[in-house]
CSV table of N, CA and C in Angstrom, one decimal:
chain,number,residue,atom,x,y,z
A,1,GLN,N,0.8,-1.3,0.0
A,1,GLN,CA,0.0,0.0,0.0
A,1,GLN,C,0.9,1.4,0.1
A,2,VAL,N,0.3,2.3,-0.7
A,2,VAL,CA,1.0,3.5,-0.7
A,2,VAL,C,0.1,4.6,-0.3
A,3,GLN,N,0.5,5.4,0.5
A,3,GLN,CA,-0.3,6.5,0.8
A,3,GLN,C,0.4,7.9,0.3
A,4,LEU,N,-0.6,8.7,-0.3
A,4,LEU,CA,-0.1,10.0,-0.9
A,4,LEU,C,-0.8,11.1,-0.3
A,5,VAL,N,0.1,12.3,0.1
A,5,VAL,CA,-0.7,13.4,0.8
A,5,VAL,C,-0.2,14.6,0.0
A,6,GLU,N,-1.2,15.3,-0.4
A,6,GLU,CA,-1.0,16.5,-1.2
A,6,GLU,C,-1.0,17.8,-0.2
A,7,SER,N,-0.2,18.9,-0.7
A,7,SER,CA,-0.2,20.1,0.0
A,7,SER,C,0.1,21.2,-0.9
A,8,GLY,N,-0.1,22.3,-0.6
A,8,GLY,CA,0.4,23.6,-1.3
A,8,GLY,C,-0.8,24.2,-2.1
A,9,GLY,N,-2.0,23.7,-2.1
A,9,GLY,CA,-3.0,24.3,-2.7
A,9,GLY,C,-3.3,25.8,-2.0
A,10,GLY,N,-4.2,26.4,-2.7
A,10,GLY,CA,-4.6,27.7,-2.2
A,10,GLY,C,-5.4,28.6,-3.2
A,11,SER,N,-5.5,29.9,-2.9
A,11,SER,CA,-6.2,30.8,-3.8
A,11,SER,C,-5.1,31.9,-4.2
A,12,VAL,N,-5.2,32.2,-5.5
A,12,VAL,CA,-4.3,33.0,-6.1
A,12,VAL,C,-5.0,33.8,-7.2
A,13,GLN,N,-4.4,35.0,-7.6
A,13,GLN,CA,-4.9,35.8,-8.6
A,13,GLN,C,-4.3,35.2,-10.0
A,14,ALA,N,-5.1,35.5,-11.0
A,14,ALA,CA,-4.6,35.1,-12.3
A,14,ALA,C,-3.2,35.6,-12.6
A,15,GLY,N,-2.4,34.9,-13.2
A,15,GLY,CA,-1.0,35.3,-13.4
A,15,GLY,C,0.0,34.8,-12.3
A,16,GLY,N,-0.5,34.4,-11.2
A,16,GLY,CA,0.2,34.0,-10.0
A,16,GLY,C,0.8,32.6,-10.1
A,17,SER,N,1.5,32.2,-9.0
A,17,SER,CA,2.1,30.9,-9.0
A,17,SER,C,1.8,30.1,-7.7
A,18,LEU,N,1.7,28.9,-8.0
A,18,LEU,CA,1.6,28.0,-6.9
A,18,LEU,C,2.4,26.8,-6.9
A,19,ARG,N,2.9,26.1,-6.0
A,19,ARG,CA,3.7,24.9,-6.0
A,19,ARG,C,3.0,23.8,-5.1
A,20,LEU,N,2.4,22.8,-5.8
A,20,LEU,CA,1.9,21.7,-5.1
A,20,LEU,C,2.9,20.5,-4.8
A,21,SER,N,2.8,20.0,-3.8
A,21,SER,CA,3.6,18.8,-3.2
A,21,SER,C,2.8,17.7,-2.9
A,22,CYS,N,3.4,16.5,-3.1
A,22,CYS,CA,2.8,15.3,-2.7
A,22,CYS,C,3.8,14.2,-2.2
A,23,ALA,N,3.6,14.0,-1.0
A,23,ALA,CA,4.4,13.2,-0.3
A,23,ALA,C,4.0,11.5,-0.3
A,24,ALA,N,4.8,10.8,-0.7
A,24,ALA,CA,4.4,9.3,-0.8
A,24,ALA,C,5.1,8.7,0.4
A,25,SER,N,4.2,7.8,0.9
A,25,SER,CA,4.7,6.9,2.1
A,25,SER,C,5.9,6.3,1.7
A,26,ARG,N,6.1,5.7,0.6
A,26,ARG,CA,7.4,4.9,0.1
A,26,ARG,C,7.6,5.0,-1.3
A,27,TYR,N,8.7,4.7,-1.7
A,27,TYR,CA,9.1,4.7,-3.2
A,27,TYR,C,9.1,3.3,-3.6
A,28,THR,N,8.2,2.8,-4.3
A,28,THR,CA,8.2,1.4,-4.7
A,28,THR,C,7.8,1.2,-6.2
A,29,TYR,N,7.7,0.0,-6.8
A,29,TYR,CA,7.4,-0.2,-8.0
A,29,TYR,C,6.1,0.5,-8.4
A,30,SER,N,5.2,0.5,-7.4
A,30,SER,CA,3.8,1.1,-7.6
A,30,SER,C,3.9,2.6,-7.7
A,31,THR,N,5.0,3.3,-7.5
A,31,THR,CA,5.1,4.7,-7.6
A,31,THR,C,6.0,5.2,-8.7
A,32,TYR,N,6.5,4.1,-9.7
A,32,TYR,CA,7.4,4.5,-10.6
A,32,TYR,C,6.8,5.5,-11.6
A,33,CYS,N,5.4,5.5,-11.8
A,33,CYS,CA,4.8,6.6,-12.5
A,33,CYS,C,4.0,7.3,-11.6
A,34,MET,N,4.1,8.6,-11.6
A,34,MET,CA,3.3,9.4,-10.7
A,34,MET,C,2.7,10.6,-11.6
A,35,GLY,N,1.6,11.1,-11.2
A,35,GLY,CA,1.0,12.2,-12.0
A,35,GLY,C,0.2,13.1,-11.3
A,36,TRP,N,-0.2,14.2,-11.8
A,36,TRP,CA,-1.2,15.2,-11.2
A,36,TRP,C,-2.3,15.3,-12.0
A,37,PHE,N,-3.5,15.2,-11.5
A,37,PHE,CA,-4.7,15.4,-12.1
A,37,PHE,C,-5.7,16.5,-11.4
A,38,ARG,N,-6.6,16.7,-12.2
A,38,ARG,CA,-7.4,17.8,-11.6
A,38,ARG,C,-9.0,17.5,-11.9
A,39,GLN,N,-9.8,18.0,-11.2
A,39,GLN,CA,-11.1,18.0,-11.5
A,39,GLN,C,-11.9,19.2,-11.0
A,40,ALA,N,-12.6,19.9,-11.9
A,40,ALA,CA,-13.4,21.1,-11.7
A,40,ALA,C,-14.9,20.7,-11.4
A,41,PRO,N,-15.7,21.4,-10.6
A,41,PRO,CA,-17.0,21.0,-10.5
A,41,PRO,C,-17.7,20.9,-11.8
A,42,GLY,N,-18.5,19.8,-11.9
A,42,GLY,CA,-19.3,19.5,-13.1
A,42,GLY,C,-18.5,18.9,-14.2
A,43,LYS,N,-17.1,18.9,-14.0
A,43,LYS,CA,-16.3,18.4,-15.3
A,43,LYS,C,-15.7,17.1,-14.9
A,44,GLN,N,-15.2,16.4,-16.0
A,44,GLN,CA,-14.6,15.1,-15.6
A,44,GLN,C,-13.1,15.4,-15.3
A,45,ARG,N,-12.5,14.3,-14.6
A,45,ARG,CA,-11.1,14.4,-14.1
A,45,ARG,C,-10.3,14.4,-15.4
A,46,GLU,N,-9.2,15.2,-15.3
A,46,GLU,CA,-8.4,15.2,-16.4
A,46,GLU,C,-6.9,15.1,-15.9
A,47,GLY,N,-6.0,14.6,-16.8
A,47,GLY,CA,-4.7,14.4,-16.5
A,47,GLY,C,-4.0,15.8,-16.9
A,48,VAL,N,-3.1,16.1,-15.9
A,48,VAL,CA,-2.4,17.5,-16.1
A,48,VAL,C,-1.0,17.2,-16.5
A,49,ALA,N,-0.3,16.2,-15.7
A,49,ALA,CA,1.2,16.0,-16.1
A,49,ALA,C,1.5,14.7,-15.4
A,50,THR,N,2.4,13.8,-16.0
A,50,THR,CA,2.9,12.7,-15.5
A,50,THR,C,4.4,12.7,-15.6
A,51,ILE,N,5.1,11.8,-14.7
A,51,ILE,CA,6.4,11.6,-14.8
A,51,ILE,C,6.8,10.2,-14.5
A,52,ASP,N,7.7,9.7,-15.4
A,52,ASP,CA,8.1,8.2,-15.0
A,52,ASP,C,9.3,8.0,-14.4
A,53,ASN,N,9.8,6.7,-14.2
A,53,ASN,CA,10.9,6.6,-13.4
A,53,ASN,C,12.2,7.0,-14.1
A,54,ASN,N,12.1,7.3,-15.2
A,54,ASN,CA,13.3,7.9,-16.0
A,54,ASN,C,13.1,9.3,-16.1
A,55,SER,N,12.3,9.9,-15.4
A,55,SER,CA,12.0,11.3,-15.3
A,55,SER,C,11.5,11.9,-16.5
A,56,ARG,N,10.9,11.1,-17.4
A,56,ARG,CA,10.3,11.5,-18.7
A,56,ARG,C,8.8,12.0,-18.3
A,57,THR,N,8.6,13.3,-18.9
A,57,THR,CA,7.4,14.0,-18.5
A,57,THR,C,6.3,14.1,-19.7
A,58,ARG,N,5.0,14.1,-19.3
A,58,ARG,CA,4.1,14.5,-20.3
A,58,ARG,C,3.1,15.5,-19.7
A,59,TYR,N,2.6,16.4,-20.5
A,59,TYR,CA,1.8,17.4,-20.0
A,59,TYR,C,0.5,17.6,-20.9
A,60,ALA,N,-0.6,17.9,-20.2
A,60,ALA,CA,-1.8,18.3,-21.0
A,60,ALA,C,-1.4,19.6,-21.8
A,61,ASP,N,-2.0,19.8,-23.1
A,61,ASP,CA,-1.8,20.7,-23.9
A,61,ASP,C,-2.1,22.1,-23.2
A,62,SER,N,-3.1,22.1,-22.4
A,62,SER,CA,-3.5,23.3,-21.5
A,62,SER,C,-2.7,23.8,-20.6
A,63,VAL,N,-1.7,23.1,-20.2
A,63,VAL,CA,-0.7,23.6,-19.2
A,63,VAL,C,0.8,23.6,-19.6
A,64,LYS,N,1.0,23.1,-20.9
A,64,LYS,CA,2.3,23.2,-21.4
A,64,LYS,C,2.9,24.5,-21.4
A,65,GLY,N,4.2,24.7,-21.0
A,65,GLY,CA,4.9,25.9,-20.8
A,65,GLY,C,4.6,26.6,-19.6
A,66,ARG,N,3.6,26.2,-18.8
A,66,ARG,CA,3.2,26.9,-17.6
A,66,ARG,C,3.4,26.1,-16.3
A,67,PHE,N,3.2,24.8,-16.4
A,67,PHE,CA,3.3,23.9,-15.4
A,67,PHE,C,4.5,23.1,-15.6
A,68,THR,N,5.3,22.6,-14.5
A,68,THR,CA,6.3,21.8,-14.5
A,68,THR,C,6.3,20.7,-13.3
A,69,ILE,N,6.4,19.5,-13.8
A,69,ILE,CA,6.2,18.3,-12.8
A,69,ILE,C,7.6,17.9,-12.6
A,70,SER,N,7.9,17.5,-11.4
A,70,SER,CA,9.2,17.1,-10.9
A,70,SER,C,9.2,16.2,-9.7
A,71,LYS,N,10.1,15.4,-9.4
A,71,LYS,CA,10.1,14.6,-8.3
A,71,LYS,C,11.6,14.6,-7.5
A,72,ASP,N,11.4,14.3,-6.3
A,72,ASP,CA,12.5,14.0,-5.6
A,72,ASP,C,12.5,12.7,-4.9
A,73,ASN,N,13.2,11.7,-5.5
A,73,ASN,CA,13.0,10.3,-5.1
A,73,ASN,C,13.7,10.1,-3.7
A,74,ALA,N,14.5,10.8,-3.3
A,74,ALA,CA,15.2,10.8,-2.0
A,74,ALA,C,14.1,11.1,-0.8
A,75,LYS,N,13.4,12.1,-1.3
A,75,LYS,CA,12.3,12.5,-0.3
A,75,LYS,C,10.9,11.9,-0.6
A,76,ASN,N,10.8,11.0,-1.6
A,76,ASN,CA,9.5,10.4,-1.9
A,76,ASN,C,8.4,11.5,-2.2
A,77,THR,N,8.9,12.5,-2.8
A,77,THR,CA,7.9,13.7,-3.0
A,77,THR,C,7.8,14.1,-4.5
A,78,LEU,N,6.6,14.3,-4.9
A,78,LEU,CA,6.3,14.8,-6.3
A,78,LEU,C,5.8,16.3,-6.1
A,79,TYR,N,6.2,17.0,-7.0
A,79,TYR,CA,5.9,18.6,-7.2
A,79,TYR,C,5.2,18.8,-8.5
A,80,LEU,N,4.5,19.9,-8.4
A,80,LEU,CA,3.8,20.6,-9.6
A,80,LEU,C,4.2,22.0,-9.4
A,81,GLN,N,4.8,22.6,-10.2
A,81,GLN,CA,5.1,24.0,-10.2
A,81,GLN,C,4.0,24.7,-11.1
A,82,MET,N,3.3,25.6,-10.8
A,82,MET,CA,2.3,26.0,-11.7
A,82,MET,C,2.5,27.6,-11.6
A,83,ASN,N,2.8,28.2,-13.0
A,83,ASN,CA,3.1,29.5,-13.1
A,83,ASN,C,2.0,30.0,-14.2
A,84,SER,N,1.8,31.3,-14.2
A,84,SER,CA,0.9,32.0,-15.2
A,84,SER,C,-0.5,31.2,-15.0
A,85,LEU,N,-1.0,31.3,-13.8
A,85,LEU,CA,-2.1,30.6,-13.5
A,85,LEU,C,-3.4,31.4,-14.1
A,86,LYS,N,-4.3,30.6,-14.7
A,86,LYS,CA,-5.6,31.1,-15.1
A,86,LYS,C,-6.8,30.8,-14.4
A,87,PRO,N,-7.9,31.5,-14.6
A,87,PRO,CA,-9.1,31.0,-13.9
A,87,PRO,C,-9.6,29.6,-14.2
A,88,GLU,N,-9.4,29.2,-15.4
A,88,GLU,CA,-9.7,27.8,-15.9
A,88,GLU,C,-8.9,26.9,-15.3
A,89,ASP,N,-7.8,27.2,-14.5
A,89,ASP,CA,-7.1,26.1,-13.8
A,89,ASP,C,-7.6,25.8,-12.4
A,90,THR,N,-8.6,26.5,-12.1
A,90,THR,CA,-9.3,26.2,-10.8
A,90,THR,C,-10.0,24.8,-10.7
A,91,ALA,N,-9.6,24.0,-9.7
A,91,ALA,CA,-10.0,22.7,-9.7
A,91,ALA,C,-9.5,22.1,-8.4
A,92,MET,N,-9.8,20.9,-8.1
A,92,MET,CA,-9.3,20.0,-6.9
A,92,MET,C,-8.1,19.3,-7.7
A,93,TYR,N,-7.0,19.3,-7.3
A,93,TYR,CA,-5.8,18.7,-7.8
A,93,TYR,C,-5.4,17.5,-7.0
A,94,TYR,N,-5.2,16.4,-7.7
A,94,TYR,CA,-5.0,15.2,-7.1
A,94,TYR,C,-3.5,14.5,-7.6
A,95,CYS,N,-2.9,14.0,-6.7
A,95,CYS,CA,-1.6,13.3,-6.9
A,95,CYS,C,-2.1,11.7,-7.0
A,96,ALA,N,-1.4,11.0,-8.0
A,96,ALA,CA,-1.8,9.6,-8.1
A,96,ALA,C,-0.4,8.9,-8.5
A,97,ALA,N,-0.4,7.7,-8.3
A,97,ALA,CA,0.7,6.8,-8.8
A,97,ALA,C,0.3,5.4,-9.2
A,98,LYS,N,1.2,4.8,-9.9
A,98,LYS,CA,0.9,3.5,-10.5
A,98,LYS,C,2.3,2.8,-10.9
A,99,GLY,N,2.3,1.6,-11.4
A,99,GLY,CA,3.5,1.0,-12.0
A,99,GLY,C,3.9,1.7,-13.0
A,100,PRO,N,5.1,1.3,-13.6
A,100,PRO,CA,5.9,2.0,-14.4
A,100,PRO,C,5.3,2.4,-15.8
A,101,TYR,N,4.7,1.4,-16.5
A,101,TYR,CA,4.3,1.6,-17.8
A,101,TYR,C,2.8,1.1,-18.1
A,102,PRO,N,2.0,1.8,-18.9
A,102,PRO,CA,2.4,3.0,-19.6
A,102,PRO,C,2.2,4.2,-18.5
A,103,CYS,N,2.9,5.3,-18.6
A,103,CYS,CA,2.8,6.4,-17.7
A,103,CYS,C,2.3,7.6,-18.7
A,104,LEU,N,0.9,7.6,-18.8
A,104,LEU,CA,0.2,8.5,-19.7
A,104,LEU,C,-0.7,9.2,-18.8
A,105,LEU,N,-1.5,10.2,-19.5
A,105,LEU,CA,-2.4,11.2,-18.8
A,105,LEU,C,-3.8,10.5,-18.4
A,106,GLY,N,-3.9,9.4,-19.0
A,106,GLY,CA,-5.3,8.8,-18.5
A,106,GLY,C,-5.4,8.4,-17.1
A,107,TRP,N,-6.3,8.9,-16.3
A,107,TRP,CA,-6.4,8.6,-14.9
A,107,TRP,C,-6.8,7.2,-14.5
A,108,VAL,N,-7.5,6.6,-15.3
A,108,VAL,CA,-8.2,5.3,-14.9
A,108,VAL,C,-7.2,4.3,-14.5
A,109,SER,N,-6.0,4.3,-15.1
A,109,SER,CA,-4.9,3.2,-14.7
A,109,SER,C,-4.3,3.4,-13.5
A,110,PHE,N,-4.5,4.7,-12.9
A,110,PHE,CA,-3.7,4.9,-11.7
A,110,PHE,C,-4.4,4.3,-10.4
A,111,GLY,N,-3.7,3.6,-9.7
A,111,GLY,CA,-4.4,2.8,-8.6
A,111,GLY,C,-4.3,3.5,-7.1
A,112,TYR,N,-3.3,4.5,-7.0
A,112,TYR,CA,-3.2,5.1,-5.7
A,112,TYR,C,-3.5,6.7,-5.8
A,113,TRP,N,-4.2,7.2,-4.9
A,113,TRP,CA,-4.7,8.6,-5.0
A,113,TRP,C,-4.5,9.2,-3.7
A,114,GLY,N,-4.2,10.6,-3.8
A,114,GLY,CA,-4.3,11.5,-2.5
A,114,GLY,C,-5.6,11.9,-2.4
A,115,GLN,N,-5.7,12.7,-1.3
A,115,GLN,CA,-7.1,13.3,-1.0
A,115,GLN,C,-7.5,14.5,-1.8
A,116,GLY,N,-6.5,15.0,-2.4
A,116,GLY,CA,-6.6,16.3,-3.2
A,116,GLY,C,-6.4,17.6,-2.5
A,117,THR,N,-6.1,18.5,-3.2
A,117,THR,CA,-5.8,19.9,-2.6
A,117,THR,C,-6.3,20.9,-3.7
A,118,GLN,N,-7.0,21.8,-3.1
A,118,GLN,CA,-7.9,22.9,-3.8
A,118,GLN,C,-7.0,24.0,-4.5
A,119,VAL,N,-7.2,24.3,-5.7
A,119,VAL,CA,-6.5,25.4,-6.3
A,119,VAL,C,-7.6,26.3,-6.9
A,120,THR,N,-7.7,27.5,-6.5
A,120,THR,CA,-8.5,28.5,-7.0
A,120,THR,C,-7.9,29.7,-7.4
A,121,VAL,N,-8.1,30.0,-8.8
A,121,VAL,CA,-7.6,31.2,-9.3
A,121,VAL,C,-8.7,32.2,-9.8
A,122,SER,N,-8.5,33.4,-9.2
A,122,SER,CA,-9.3,34.4,-9.5
A,122,SER,C,-8.9,35.4,-10.5
A,123,SER,N,-9.9,36.0,-11.2
A,123,SER,CA,-9.5,36.8,-12.3
A,123,SER,C,-9.4,38.3,-11.8
């Protein structure tokens, strides 16, 4: 079992920045692929970014050039640096983990989830 705990959400004005963190209880085969997902009220959950065990990253088109996913394996921590935030980025953000492959943006294959952290961007 792997526990994931997100932090770093909050309220910010458009154009601002936030950094999300996700602490994993341990680094195992089941966390070789990790990702950030988000869900806004009334909308489906969508993949934001993923990173695999070789630090290869994938991003949703809507966040490319603004968000950066990274991880610190020594600290068992995943990060999401969010810059140039827009009101449409407002959502609950979730950290998730799965085995190594495939490490894509589809959320269905991820087996471990955090409780979520709210990000609100005002115009």
